[in-house]
Coordinates of C-alpha atoms in Angstrom, one line a residue:
M1 CA 5.3 52.0 36.7
R2 CA 7.1 54.7 35.7
E3 CA 7.7 56.1 39.3
L4 CA 9.2 52.7 40.4
R5 CA 11.1 52.8 37.4
D6 CA 12.8 56.6 38.1
S7 CA 12.9 55.4 42.0
I8 CA 15.1 52.7 40.9
R9 CA 17.5 54.4 38.4
D10 CA 18.1 57.0 40.2
L11 CA 19.3 54.4 43.1
V12 CA 21.2 52.8 40.8
N13 CA 22.7 56.0 39.8
R14 CA 23.6 57.2 43.6
S15 CA 25.1 53.6 44.7
V16 CA 27.4 53.5 41.6
E17 CA 28.3 57.6 43.0
Q18 CA 28.9 57.0 46.1
A19 CA 31.2 53.5 45.3
G20 CA 32.8 56.2 43.3
E21 CA 34.4 57.9 46.4
S22 CA 34.1 55.3 49.0
A23 CA 34.9 52.0 46.8
H24 CA 31.7 50.5 46.4
A25 CA 28.2 50.8 48.1
T26 CA 25.7 49.0 49.0
V27 CA 21.6 49.7 48.7
V28 CA 18.8 47.6 50.4
V29 CA 15.2 48.4 49.2
T30 CA 12.6 46.6 51.7
T31 CA 9.1 46.1 50.6
E32 CA 6.1 44.6 52.6
A33 CA 6.6 41.5 50.2
G34 CA 10.7 41.2 50.7
I35 CA 13.8 42.3 49.9
V36 CA 16.2 43.3 46.8
Q37 CA 20.4 44.5 47.1
W38 CA 22.7 45.0 45.4
L39 CA 26.6 46.1 45.2
A40 CA 28.1 48.7 43.3
T41 CA 32.0 49.6 41.8
S42 CA 32.2 53.0 40.1
E43 CA 31.7 50.8 37.1
G44 CA 28.7 49.6 37.7
V45 CA 26.5 47.3 40.0
F46 CA 28.6 43.9 40.1
H47 CA 26.0 41.9 42.8
L48 CA 22.3 41.6 43.1
E49 CA 20.1 40.1 45.3
V50 CA 16.6 39.0 46.4
A51 CA 16.3 37.8 49.3
D52 CA 14.2 34.3 49.6
P53 CA 10.9 35.3 51.6
A54 CA 10.9 31.6 53.2
L55 CA 13.9 32.4 55.3
P56 CA 13.2 34.5 58.6
R57 CA 14.6 38.0 58.2
R58 CA 17.7 38.7 60.3
G59 CA 18.4 40.5 63.3
P60 CA 18.4 40.7 66.9
L61 CA 15.3 42.9 66.9
A62 CA 13.3 40.8 64.0
R63 CA 14.3 37.6 65.9
L64 CA 12.6 38.5 68.9
L65 CA 9.4 40.2 67.7
R66 CA 8.2 37.3 65.4
R67 CA 9.1 35.0 68.6
R68 CA 7.2 36.7 70.3
R69 CA 3.9 36.5 67.9
G70 CA 4.5 32.7 67.0
E71 CA 6.7 33.5 63.2
T72 CA 9.0 32.0 61.6
G73 CA 9.8 33.0 57.3
G74 CA 7.6 34.2 55.4
Q75 CA 5.4 32.4 52.0
P76 CA 8.4 30.7 49.8
F77 CA 8.4 31.9 45.9
T78 CA 6.0 30.5 43.6
D79 CA 7.0 27.8 40.4
R80 CA 5.8 31.1 38.6
Q81 CA 8.2 33.4 40.8
L82 CA 11.3 31.3 40.8
G83 CA 10.6 30.7 36.8
L84 CA 11.0 34.7 36.6
L85 CA 13.9 35.3 38.6
T86 CA 15.4 32.4 36.9
D87 CA 14.7 33.6 33.5
S88 CA 16.2 37.3 34.4
G89 CA 19.7 35.5 35.3
F90 CA 19.2 34.7 39.3
A91 CA 20.1 31.4 40.7
A92 CA 20.0 30.3 44.1
G93 CA 22.8 31.4 46.5
E94 CA 23.2 30.9 49.9
P95 CA 21.0 32.9 51.7
N96 CA 19.3 34.6 48.6
Y97 CA 18.6 34.5 45.2
E98 CA 21.8 35.5 43.3
L99 CA 22.9 37.4 40.1
R100 CA 26.4 38.2 39.6
P101 CA 27.0 39.7 36.1
D102 CA 30.4 38.3 34.2
E103 CA 33.5 40.1 33.4
S104 CA 31.8 42.2 30.8
G105 CA 29.4 43.3 33.1
I106 CA 25.7 44.5 32.5
D107 CA 24.7 47.8 32.0
N108 CA 22.8 50.2 34.2
D109 CA 19.6 50.4 32.5
H110 CA 19.6 46.6 32.4
I111 CA 20.0 46.3 35.7
V112 CA 17.4 49.0 36.5
H113 CA 14.9 46.6 34.1
I114 CA 16.1 43.9 36.6
I115 CA 15.2 45.6 39.6
V116 CA 11.9 46.7 38.6
T117 CA 10.5 43.5 37.0
V118 CA 12.2 41.6 39.9
L119 CA 10.0 44.4 42.2
H120 CA 6.9 44.8 40.6
D121 CA 6.8 40.9 38.7
I122 CA 7.6 39.2 41.9
L123 CA 7.2 40.6 44.7
G124 CA 4.2 42.8 43.2
I125 CA 4.9 46.1 44.1
R126 CA 3.4 48.8 41.7
D127 CA 4.3 52.0 43.5
A128 CA 7.3 53.5 44.2
N129 CA 6.2 54.7 47.8
A130 CA 5.8 50.6 48.5
I131 CA 9.5 50.4 49.0
S132 CA 12.3 51.8 51.1
A133 CA 15.8 52.0 50.6
E134 CA 18.7 52.4 52.1
V135 CA 22.6 53.1 50.1
F136 CA 25.7 53.2 52.4

């Protein structure tokens, strides 16, 4: 789990650093089990989302492939998973579960803890090699 935490810490730091150069940065972490994404400014992460697995993933290629295979969205979060999201400060949004820190914000170490908790305890990710990430 240390490797996962270190990878997420690196992504949070890179997003904040990149935001200092371009006003904001977006990070999308994709796993087989779901998607976690966030927006950052040079002051830190200010918006965090966990994609609802029951909703079909967007994008023309993804839709085309799902239609060919007759697939819809994945399994919805269990009550336990929803409880963990709520306990972490997330609320149901459209279409994802969202965490928006208040004016006082959340420090980067807490953001890393929240993201690792989502990946590990909710999406079942145990290894940093099980994620792919894009910072833009």
